mmCIF file of C-alpha atoms and ligand atoms in Angstrom:
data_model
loop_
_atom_site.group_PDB
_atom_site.id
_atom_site.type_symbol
_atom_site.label_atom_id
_atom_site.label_comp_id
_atom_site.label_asym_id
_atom_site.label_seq_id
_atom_site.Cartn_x
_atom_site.Cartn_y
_atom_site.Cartn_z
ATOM 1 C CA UNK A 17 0.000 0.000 0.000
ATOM 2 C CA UNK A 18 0.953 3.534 -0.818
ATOM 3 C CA UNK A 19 0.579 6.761 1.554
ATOM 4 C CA UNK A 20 -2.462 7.776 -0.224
ATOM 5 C CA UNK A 21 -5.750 5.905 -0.535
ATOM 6 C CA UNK A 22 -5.051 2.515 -1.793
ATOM 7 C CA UNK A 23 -5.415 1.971 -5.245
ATOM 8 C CA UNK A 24 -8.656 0.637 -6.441
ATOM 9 C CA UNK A 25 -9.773 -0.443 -10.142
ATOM 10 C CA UNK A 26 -12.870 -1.934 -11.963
ATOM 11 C CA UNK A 27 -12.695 -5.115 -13.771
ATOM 12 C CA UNK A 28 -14.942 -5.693 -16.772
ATOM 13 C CA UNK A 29 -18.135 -6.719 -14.758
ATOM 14 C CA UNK A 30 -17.985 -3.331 -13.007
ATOM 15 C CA UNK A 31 -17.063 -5.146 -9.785
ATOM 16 C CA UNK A 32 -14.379 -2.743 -7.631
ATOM 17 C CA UNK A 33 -11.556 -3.856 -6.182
ATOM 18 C CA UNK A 34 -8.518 -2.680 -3.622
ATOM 19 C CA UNK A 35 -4.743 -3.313 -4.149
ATOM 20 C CA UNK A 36 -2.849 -4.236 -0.743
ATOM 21 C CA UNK A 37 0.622 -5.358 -0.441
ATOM 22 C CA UNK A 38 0.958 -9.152 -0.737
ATOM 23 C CA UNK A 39 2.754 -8.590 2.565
ATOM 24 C CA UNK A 40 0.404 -8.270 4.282
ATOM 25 C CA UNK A 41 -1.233 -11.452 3.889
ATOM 26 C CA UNK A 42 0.568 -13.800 6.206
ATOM 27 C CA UNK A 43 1.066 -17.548 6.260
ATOM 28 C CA UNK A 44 -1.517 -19.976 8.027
ATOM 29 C CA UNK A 45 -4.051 -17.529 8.224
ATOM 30 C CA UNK A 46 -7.289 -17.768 6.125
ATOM 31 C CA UNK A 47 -9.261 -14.870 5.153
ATOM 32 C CA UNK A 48 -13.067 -14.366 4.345
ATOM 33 C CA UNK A 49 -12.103 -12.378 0.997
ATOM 34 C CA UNK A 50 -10.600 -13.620 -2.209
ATOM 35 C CA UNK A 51 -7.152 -12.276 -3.350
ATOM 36 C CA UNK A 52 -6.563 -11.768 -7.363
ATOM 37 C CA UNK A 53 -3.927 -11.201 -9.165
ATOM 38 C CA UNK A 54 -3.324 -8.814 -12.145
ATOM 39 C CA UNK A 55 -1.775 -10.350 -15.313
ATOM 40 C CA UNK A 56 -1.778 -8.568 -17.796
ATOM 41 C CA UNK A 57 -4.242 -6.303 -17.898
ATOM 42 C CA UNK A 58 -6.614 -9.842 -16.859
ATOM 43 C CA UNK A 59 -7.773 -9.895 -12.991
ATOM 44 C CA UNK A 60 -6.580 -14.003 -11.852
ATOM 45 C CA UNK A 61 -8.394 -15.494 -8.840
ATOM 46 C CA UNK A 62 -5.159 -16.282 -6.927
ATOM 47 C CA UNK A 63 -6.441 -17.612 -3.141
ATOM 48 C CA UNK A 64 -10.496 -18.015 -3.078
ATOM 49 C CA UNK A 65 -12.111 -17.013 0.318
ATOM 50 C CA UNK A 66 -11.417 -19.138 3.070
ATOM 51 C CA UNK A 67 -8.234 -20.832 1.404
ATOM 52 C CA UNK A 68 -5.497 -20.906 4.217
ATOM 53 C CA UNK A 69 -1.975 -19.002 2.828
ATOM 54 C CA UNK A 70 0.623 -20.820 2.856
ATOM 55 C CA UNK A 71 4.118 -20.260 2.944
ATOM 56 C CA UNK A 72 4.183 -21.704 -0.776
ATOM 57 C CA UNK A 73 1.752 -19.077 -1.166
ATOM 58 C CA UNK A 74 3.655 -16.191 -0.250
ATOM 59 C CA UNK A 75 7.533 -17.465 -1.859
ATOM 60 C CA UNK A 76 5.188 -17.228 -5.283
ATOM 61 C CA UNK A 77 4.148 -14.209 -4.885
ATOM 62 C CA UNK A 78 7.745 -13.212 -4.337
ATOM 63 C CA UNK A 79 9.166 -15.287 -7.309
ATOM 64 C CA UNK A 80 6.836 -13.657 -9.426
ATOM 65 C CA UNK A 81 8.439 -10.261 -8.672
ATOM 66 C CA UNK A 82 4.224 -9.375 -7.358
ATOM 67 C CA UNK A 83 3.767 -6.213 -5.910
ATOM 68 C CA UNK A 84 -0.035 -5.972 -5.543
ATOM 69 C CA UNK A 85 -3.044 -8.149 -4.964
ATOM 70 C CA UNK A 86 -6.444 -7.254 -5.484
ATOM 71 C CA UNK A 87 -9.167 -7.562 -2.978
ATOM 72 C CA UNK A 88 -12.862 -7.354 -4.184
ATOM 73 C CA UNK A 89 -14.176 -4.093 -2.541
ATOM 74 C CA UNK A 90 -17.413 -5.579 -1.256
ATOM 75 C CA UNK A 91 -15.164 -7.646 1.231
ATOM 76 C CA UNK A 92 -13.565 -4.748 2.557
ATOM 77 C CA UNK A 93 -14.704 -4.936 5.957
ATOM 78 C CA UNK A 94 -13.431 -8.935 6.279
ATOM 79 C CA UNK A 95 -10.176 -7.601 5.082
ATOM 80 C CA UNK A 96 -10.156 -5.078 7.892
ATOM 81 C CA UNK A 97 -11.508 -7.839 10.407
ATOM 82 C CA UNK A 98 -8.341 -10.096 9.027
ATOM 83 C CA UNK A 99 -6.074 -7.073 9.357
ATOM 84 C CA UNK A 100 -7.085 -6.111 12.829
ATOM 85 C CA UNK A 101 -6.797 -10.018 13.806
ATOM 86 C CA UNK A 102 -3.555 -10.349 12.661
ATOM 87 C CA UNK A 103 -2.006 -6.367 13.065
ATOM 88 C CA UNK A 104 0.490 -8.007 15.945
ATOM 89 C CA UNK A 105 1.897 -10.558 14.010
ATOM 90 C CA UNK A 106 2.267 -7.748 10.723
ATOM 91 C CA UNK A 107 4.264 -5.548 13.294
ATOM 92 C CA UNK A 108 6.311 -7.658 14.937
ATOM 93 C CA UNK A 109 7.382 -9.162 11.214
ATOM 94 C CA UNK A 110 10.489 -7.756 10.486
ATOM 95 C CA UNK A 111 10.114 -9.253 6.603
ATOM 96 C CA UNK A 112 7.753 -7.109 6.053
ATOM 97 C CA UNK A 113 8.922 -3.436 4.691
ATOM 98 C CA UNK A 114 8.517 -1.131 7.895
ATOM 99 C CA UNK A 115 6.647 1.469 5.777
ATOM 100 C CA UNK A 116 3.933 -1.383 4.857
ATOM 101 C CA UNK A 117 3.888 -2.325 8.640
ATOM 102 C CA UNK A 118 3.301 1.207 9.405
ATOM 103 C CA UNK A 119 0.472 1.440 6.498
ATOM 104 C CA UNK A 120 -1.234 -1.702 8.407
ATOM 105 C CA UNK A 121 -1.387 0.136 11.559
ATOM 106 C CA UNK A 122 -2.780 3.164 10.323
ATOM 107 C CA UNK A 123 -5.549 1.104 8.391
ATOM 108 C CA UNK A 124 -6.434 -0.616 11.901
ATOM 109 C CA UNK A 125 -6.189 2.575 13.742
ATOM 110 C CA UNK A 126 -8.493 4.426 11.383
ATOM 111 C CA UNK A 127 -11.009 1.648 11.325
ATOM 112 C CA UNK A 128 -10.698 1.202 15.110
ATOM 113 C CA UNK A 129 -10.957 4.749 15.604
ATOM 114 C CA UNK A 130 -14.485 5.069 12.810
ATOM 115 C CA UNK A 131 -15.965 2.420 14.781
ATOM 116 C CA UNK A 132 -15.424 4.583 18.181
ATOM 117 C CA UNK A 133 -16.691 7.469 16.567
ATOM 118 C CA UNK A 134 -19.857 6.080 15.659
ATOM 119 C CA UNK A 135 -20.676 4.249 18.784
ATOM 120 C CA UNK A 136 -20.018 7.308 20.538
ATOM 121 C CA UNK A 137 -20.666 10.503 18.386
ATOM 122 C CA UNK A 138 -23.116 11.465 16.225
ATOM 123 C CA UNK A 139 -22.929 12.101 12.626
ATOM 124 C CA UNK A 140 -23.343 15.949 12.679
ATOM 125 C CA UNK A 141 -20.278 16.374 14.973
ATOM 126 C CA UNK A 142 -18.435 13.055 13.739
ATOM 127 C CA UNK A 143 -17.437 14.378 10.552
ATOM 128 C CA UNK A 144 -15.068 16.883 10.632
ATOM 129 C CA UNK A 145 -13.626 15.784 14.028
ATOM 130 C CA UNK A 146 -12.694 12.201 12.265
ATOM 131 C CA UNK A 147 -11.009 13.746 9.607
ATOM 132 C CA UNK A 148 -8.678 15.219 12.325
ATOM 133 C CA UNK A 149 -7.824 12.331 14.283
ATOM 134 C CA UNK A 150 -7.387 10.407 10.501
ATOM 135 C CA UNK A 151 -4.525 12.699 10.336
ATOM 136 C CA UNK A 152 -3.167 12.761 12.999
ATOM 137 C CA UNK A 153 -3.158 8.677 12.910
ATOM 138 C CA UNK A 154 -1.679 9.596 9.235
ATOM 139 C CA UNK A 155 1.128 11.802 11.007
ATOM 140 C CA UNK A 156 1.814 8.911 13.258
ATOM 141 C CA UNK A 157 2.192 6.141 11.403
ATOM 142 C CA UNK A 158 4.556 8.062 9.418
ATOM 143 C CA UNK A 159 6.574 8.636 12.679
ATOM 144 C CA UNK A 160 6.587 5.092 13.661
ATOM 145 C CA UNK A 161 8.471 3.958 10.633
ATOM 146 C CA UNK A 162 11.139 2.890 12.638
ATOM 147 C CA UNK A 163 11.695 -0.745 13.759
ATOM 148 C CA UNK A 164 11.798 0.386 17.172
ATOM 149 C CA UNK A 165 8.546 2.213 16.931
ATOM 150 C CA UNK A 166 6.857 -0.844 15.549
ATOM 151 C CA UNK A 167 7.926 -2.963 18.064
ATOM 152 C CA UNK A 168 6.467 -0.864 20.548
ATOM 153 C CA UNK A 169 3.071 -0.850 18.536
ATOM 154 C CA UNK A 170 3.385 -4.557 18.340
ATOM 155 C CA UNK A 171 3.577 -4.935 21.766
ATOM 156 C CA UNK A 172 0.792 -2.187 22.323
ATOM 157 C CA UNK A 173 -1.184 -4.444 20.284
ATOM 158 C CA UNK A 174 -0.463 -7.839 21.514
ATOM 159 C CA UNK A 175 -1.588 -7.286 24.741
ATOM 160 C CA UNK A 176 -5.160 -7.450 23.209
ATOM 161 C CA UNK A 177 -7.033 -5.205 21.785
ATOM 162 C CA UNK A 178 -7.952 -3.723 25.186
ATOM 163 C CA UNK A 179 -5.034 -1.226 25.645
ATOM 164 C CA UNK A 180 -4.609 -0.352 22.316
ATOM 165 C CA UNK A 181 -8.615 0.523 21.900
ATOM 166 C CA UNK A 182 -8.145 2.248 25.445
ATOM 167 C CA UNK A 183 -5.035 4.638 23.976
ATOM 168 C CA UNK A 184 -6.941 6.097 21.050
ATOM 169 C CA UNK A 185 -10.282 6.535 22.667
ATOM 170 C CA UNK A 186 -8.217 8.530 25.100
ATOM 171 C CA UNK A 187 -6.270 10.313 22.050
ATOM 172 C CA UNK A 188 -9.634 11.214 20.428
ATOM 173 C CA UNK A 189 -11.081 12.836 23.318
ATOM 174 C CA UNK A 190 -7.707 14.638 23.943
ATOM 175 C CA UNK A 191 -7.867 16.139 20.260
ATOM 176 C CA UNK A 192 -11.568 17.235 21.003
ATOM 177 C CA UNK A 193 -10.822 18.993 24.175
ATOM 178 C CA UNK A 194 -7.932 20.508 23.189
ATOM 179 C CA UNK A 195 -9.530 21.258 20.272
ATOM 180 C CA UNK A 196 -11.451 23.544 22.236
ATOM 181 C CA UNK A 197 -8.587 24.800 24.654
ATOM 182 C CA UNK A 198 -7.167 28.143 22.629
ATOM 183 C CA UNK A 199 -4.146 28.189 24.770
ATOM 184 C CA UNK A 200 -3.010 25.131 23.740
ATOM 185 C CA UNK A 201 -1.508 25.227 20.092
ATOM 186 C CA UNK A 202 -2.092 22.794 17.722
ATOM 187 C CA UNK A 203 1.519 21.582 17.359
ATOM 188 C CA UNK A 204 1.670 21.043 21.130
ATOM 189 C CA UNK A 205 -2.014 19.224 20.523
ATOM 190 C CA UNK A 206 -1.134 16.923 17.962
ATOM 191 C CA UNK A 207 1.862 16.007 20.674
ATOM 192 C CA UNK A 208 0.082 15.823 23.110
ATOM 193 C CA UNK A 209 -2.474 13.536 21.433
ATOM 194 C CA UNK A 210 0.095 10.974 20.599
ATOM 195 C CA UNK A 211 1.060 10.977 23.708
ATOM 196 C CA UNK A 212 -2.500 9.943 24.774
ATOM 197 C CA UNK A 213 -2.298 7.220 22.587
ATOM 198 C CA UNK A 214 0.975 6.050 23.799
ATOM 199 C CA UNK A 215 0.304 6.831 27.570
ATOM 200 C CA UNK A 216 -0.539 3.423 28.985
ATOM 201 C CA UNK A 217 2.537 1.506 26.897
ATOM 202 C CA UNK A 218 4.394 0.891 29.998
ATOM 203 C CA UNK A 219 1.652 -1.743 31.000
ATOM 204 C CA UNK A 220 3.245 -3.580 28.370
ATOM 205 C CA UNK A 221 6.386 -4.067 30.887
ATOM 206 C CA UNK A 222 4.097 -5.451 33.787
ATOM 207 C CA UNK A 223 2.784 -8.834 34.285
ATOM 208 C CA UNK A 224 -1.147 -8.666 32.854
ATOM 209 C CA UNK A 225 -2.279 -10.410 35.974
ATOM 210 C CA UNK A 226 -1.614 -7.312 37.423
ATOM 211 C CA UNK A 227 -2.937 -4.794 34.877
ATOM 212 C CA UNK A 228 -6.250 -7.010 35.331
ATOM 213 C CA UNK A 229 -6.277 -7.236 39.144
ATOM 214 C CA UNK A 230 -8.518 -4.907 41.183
ATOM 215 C CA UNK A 231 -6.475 -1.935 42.225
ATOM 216 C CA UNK A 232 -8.962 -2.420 45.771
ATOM 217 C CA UNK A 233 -6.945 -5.756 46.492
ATOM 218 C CA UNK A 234 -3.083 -5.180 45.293
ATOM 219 C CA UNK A 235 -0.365 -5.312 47.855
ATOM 220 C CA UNK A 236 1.570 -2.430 48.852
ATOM 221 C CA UNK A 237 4.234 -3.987 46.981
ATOM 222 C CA UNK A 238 1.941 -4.379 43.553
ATOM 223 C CA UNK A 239 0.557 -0.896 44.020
ATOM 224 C CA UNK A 240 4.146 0.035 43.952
ATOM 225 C CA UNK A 241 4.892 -1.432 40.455
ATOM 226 C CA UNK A 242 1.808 -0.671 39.173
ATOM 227 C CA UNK A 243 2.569 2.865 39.982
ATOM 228 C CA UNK A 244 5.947 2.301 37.600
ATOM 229 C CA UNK A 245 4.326 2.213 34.451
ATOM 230 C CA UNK A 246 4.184 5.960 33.488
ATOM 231 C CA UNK A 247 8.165 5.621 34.442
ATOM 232 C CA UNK A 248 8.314 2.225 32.397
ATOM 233 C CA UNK A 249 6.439 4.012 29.505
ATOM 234 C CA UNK A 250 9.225 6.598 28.977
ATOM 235 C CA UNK A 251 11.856 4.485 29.294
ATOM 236 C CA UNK A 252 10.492 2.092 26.369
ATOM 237 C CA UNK A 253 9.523 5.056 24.230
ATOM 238 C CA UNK A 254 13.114 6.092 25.078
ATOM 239 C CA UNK A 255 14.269 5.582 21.768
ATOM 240 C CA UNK A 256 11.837 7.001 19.618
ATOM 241 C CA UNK A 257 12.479 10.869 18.713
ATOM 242 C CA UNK A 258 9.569 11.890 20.700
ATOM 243 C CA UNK A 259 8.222 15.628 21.437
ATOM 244 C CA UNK A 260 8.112 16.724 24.628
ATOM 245 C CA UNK A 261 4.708 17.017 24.907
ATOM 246 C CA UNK A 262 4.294 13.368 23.961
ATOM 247 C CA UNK A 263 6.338 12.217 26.996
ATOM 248 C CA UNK A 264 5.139 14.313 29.287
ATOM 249 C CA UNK A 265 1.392 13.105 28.641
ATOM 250 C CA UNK A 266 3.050 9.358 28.943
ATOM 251 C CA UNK A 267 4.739 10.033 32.314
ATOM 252 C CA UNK A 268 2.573 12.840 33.967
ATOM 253 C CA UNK A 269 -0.827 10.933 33.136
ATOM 254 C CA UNK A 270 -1.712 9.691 36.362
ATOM 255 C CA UNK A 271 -0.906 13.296 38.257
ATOM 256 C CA UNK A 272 -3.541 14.768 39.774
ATOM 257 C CA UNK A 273 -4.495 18.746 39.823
ATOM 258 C CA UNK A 274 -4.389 18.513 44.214
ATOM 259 C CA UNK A 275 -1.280 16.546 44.153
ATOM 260 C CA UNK A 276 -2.477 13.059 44.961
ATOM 261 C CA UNK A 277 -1.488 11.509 42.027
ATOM 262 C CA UNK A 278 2.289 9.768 40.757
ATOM 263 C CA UNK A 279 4.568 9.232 39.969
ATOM 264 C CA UNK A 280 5.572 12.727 40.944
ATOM 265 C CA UNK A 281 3.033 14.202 43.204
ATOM 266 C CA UNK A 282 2.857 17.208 40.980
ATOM 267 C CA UNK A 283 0.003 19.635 41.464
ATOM 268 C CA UNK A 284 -2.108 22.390 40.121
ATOM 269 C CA UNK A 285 -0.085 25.218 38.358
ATOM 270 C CA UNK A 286 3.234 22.395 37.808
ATOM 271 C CA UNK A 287 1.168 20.180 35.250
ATOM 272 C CA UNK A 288 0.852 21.353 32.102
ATOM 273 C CA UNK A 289 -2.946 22.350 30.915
ATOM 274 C CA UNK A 290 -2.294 19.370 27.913
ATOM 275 C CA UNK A 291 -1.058 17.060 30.478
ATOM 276 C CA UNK A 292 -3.897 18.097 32.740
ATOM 277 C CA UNK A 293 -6.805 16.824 29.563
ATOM 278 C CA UNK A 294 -4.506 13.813 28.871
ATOM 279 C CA UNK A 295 -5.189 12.657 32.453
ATOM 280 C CA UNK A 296 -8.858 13.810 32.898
ATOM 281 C CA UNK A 297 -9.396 11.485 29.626
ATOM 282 C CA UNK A 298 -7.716 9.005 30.643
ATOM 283 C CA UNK A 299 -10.160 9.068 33.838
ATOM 284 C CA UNK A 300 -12.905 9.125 31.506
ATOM 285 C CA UNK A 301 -12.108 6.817 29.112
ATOM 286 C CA UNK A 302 -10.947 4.130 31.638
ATOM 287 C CA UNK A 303 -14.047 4.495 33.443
ATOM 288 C CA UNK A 304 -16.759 4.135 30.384
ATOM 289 C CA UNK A 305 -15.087 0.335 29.835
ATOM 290 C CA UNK A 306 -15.809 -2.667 31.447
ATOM 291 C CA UNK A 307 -12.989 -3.721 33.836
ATOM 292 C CA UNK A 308 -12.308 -7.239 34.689
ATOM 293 C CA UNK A 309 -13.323 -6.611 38.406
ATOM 294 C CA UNK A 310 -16.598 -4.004 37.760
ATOM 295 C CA UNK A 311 -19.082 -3.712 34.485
ATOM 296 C CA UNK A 312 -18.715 -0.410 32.292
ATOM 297 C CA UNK A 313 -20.017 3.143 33.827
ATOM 298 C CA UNK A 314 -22.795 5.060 31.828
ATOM 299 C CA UNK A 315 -21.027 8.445 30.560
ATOM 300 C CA UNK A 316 -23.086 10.032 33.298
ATOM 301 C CA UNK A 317 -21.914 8.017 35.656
ATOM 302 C CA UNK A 318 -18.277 8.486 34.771
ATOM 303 C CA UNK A 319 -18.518 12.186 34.869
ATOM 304 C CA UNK A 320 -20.395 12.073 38.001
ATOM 305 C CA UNK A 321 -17.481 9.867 39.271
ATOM 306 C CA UNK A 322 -15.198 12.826 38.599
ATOM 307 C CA UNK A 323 -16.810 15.580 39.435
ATOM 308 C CA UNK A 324 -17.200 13.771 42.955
ATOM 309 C CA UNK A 325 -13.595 14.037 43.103
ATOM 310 C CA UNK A 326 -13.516 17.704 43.031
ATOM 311 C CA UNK A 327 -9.434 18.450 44.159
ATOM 312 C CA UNK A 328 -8.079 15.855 41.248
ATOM 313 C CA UNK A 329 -9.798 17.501 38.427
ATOM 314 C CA UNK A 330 -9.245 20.979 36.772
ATOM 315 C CA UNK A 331 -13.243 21.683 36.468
ATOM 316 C CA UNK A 332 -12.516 24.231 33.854
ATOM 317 C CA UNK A 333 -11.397 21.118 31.833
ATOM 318 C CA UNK A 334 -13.973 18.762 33.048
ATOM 319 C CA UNK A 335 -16.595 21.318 31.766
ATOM 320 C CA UNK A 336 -14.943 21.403 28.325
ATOM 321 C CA UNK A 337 -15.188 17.103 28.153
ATOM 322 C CA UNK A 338 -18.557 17.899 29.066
ATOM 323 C CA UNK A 339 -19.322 19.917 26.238
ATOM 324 C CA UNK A 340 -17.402 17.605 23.673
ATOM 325 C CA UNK A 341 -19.830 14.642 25.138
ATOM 326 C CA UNK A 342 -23.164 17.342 25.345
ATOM 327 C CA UNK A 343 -21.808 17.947 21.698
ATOM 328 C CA UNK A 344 -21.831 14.511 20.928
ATOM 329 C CA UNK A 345 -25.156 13.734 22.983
ATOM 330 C CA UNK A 346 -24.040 10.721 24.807
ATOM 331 C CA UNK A 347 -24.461 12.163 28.191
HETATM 332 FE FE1 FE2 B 427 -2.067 4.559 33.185
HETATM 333 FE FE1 FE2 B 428 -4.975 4.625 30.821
#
């Protein structure tokens, strides 16, 4: 796949299709979509749905010198489902170009990201806010062409979906209240929104019994590493040319505006405002999905949670989320 829109043709029956690198189609997987081939000017049916690939499969391709495959556009969203199933595996491939890799995740984050926006906004305001956070996932993936990005993506992603779903719901409503925060500028925005998305990746570093344990019933000793993994974060982003903005949403998210938060015990007038929406989203977004240990909160529930806890919150903030959710009528 290219940087811009893949490449899509019409074959003689007026039936569309989508190219994709034959990259990404992986050994022993199956997919419920049909791959073709182009020869000469003639679409070929190459793998028919549900075929497994094999290995044989994918040397071919390569013999042949093949650059694209062809996807009938009608099964476009079981090549997304096959793409999201298998983004970990793409990542973590290291035969696999890194700028493909990098395409991959963009085309999961995107469709991820759609499928947040419509469970949770409405058309009307959906629109033009999408095409925002489709850039700035653009901007990103272009960023995390590097193999130590992707490895840090794959292992975003191969914790489950879970995290990875959790980072960019917190990214979107980041964008949308900064968005509406005119001191912040849209450089230190776009920052601060990957940093969002990256804020929980040192998680990744901690045993998952422990990420899924009730915070109620961990030991001093597991509070204590949980409490690590803003600190973890940074230091496994610590390669990655990252902004300053981006890093200090990763490490500062769990700071609260009254100083009862980590890993620094910060407060008030020491965060910055970015940092300060990063972690009130965070709150929000953490709170409006199930947990292994309680069942989702309503969005009025979750906001009622916070604004219970007056002295963490900056309530000039948590009136802004407010809008972006009145906005999107899901309160
Ligand atoms: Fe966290
Ligand atoms: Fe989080």
């Amino acid at each position: 796949m290219s940087d811009s829109q893949p490449e899509t043709i019409r074959d003689a029956s007026g039936r569309g299709l989508f190219a994709i690198s034959p990259h990404l189609i992986l050994p022993e997987t199956q997919g419920r979509f049909s791959v073709y081939l182009r020869q000469d000017g003639k679409l070929v049916l190459y793998a028919a749905r549900g075929e497994t690939f094999t290995i044989a499969h994918r040397e071919r391709l390569s013999a042949m010198g093949v650059r694209q495959i062809w996807i009938e556009s009608e099964d476009r969203a079981d090549f997304d489902a096959y793409l999201r199933k298998n983004i970990g595996r793409i990542l973590s491939d290291e035969t696999i170009p890194e700028a493909e890799r990098a395409e991959a995740w963009f085309e999961v984050s995107t469709d991820l990201a759609q499928e947040i926006f419509v469970s949770h906004l409405p058309r009307s305001v959906s629109i033009k806010r999408f095409a925002k956070i489709e850039s700035l996932l653009r901007e990103s993936a272009g960023f995390f062409r590097t193999p130590e990005a992707l490895r840090e993506l794959s292992r975003l992603l191969s914790k489950g979906f879970k995290l990875f779903h959790h980072g960019l719901g917190v990214m979107i409503l980041t964008a949308s209240v900064l968005d509406a925060s005119p001191e912040v500028g849209p450089e230190v925005a776009a920052a601060a929104s990957l940093g969002a998305l990256l804020h929980d990746i040192g998680l990744t570093r901690l045993p998952q019994a422990l990420t899924e344990k009730n915070p109620q019933q961990r030991t001093p000793e597991e509070e204590a590493l949980f409490r690590g993994h803003p600190t973890l974060g940074v230091a496994a982003c610590s390669a990655l040319p990252l902004a300053p903005e981006t890093l200090h949403a990763i490490l500062f998210h769990h700071e609260r505006e009254d100083g009862s938060g980590y890993p620094t015990g910060l407060a008030g007038r020491d965060i910055p405002l970015h940092v300060k929406v990063v972690a009130l989203c965070n709150v929000y977004d953490g709170l409006i999905r199930p947990a292994p240990w309680r069942p989702a909160f309503s969005p009025y529930e979750a906001l009622s949670a916070i604004k219970s806890d007056r002295r963490g919150f900056d309530l000039e903030l948590l009136r802004r989320l407010i809008l972006v959710l009145a906005n999107a009528k899901i309160t």
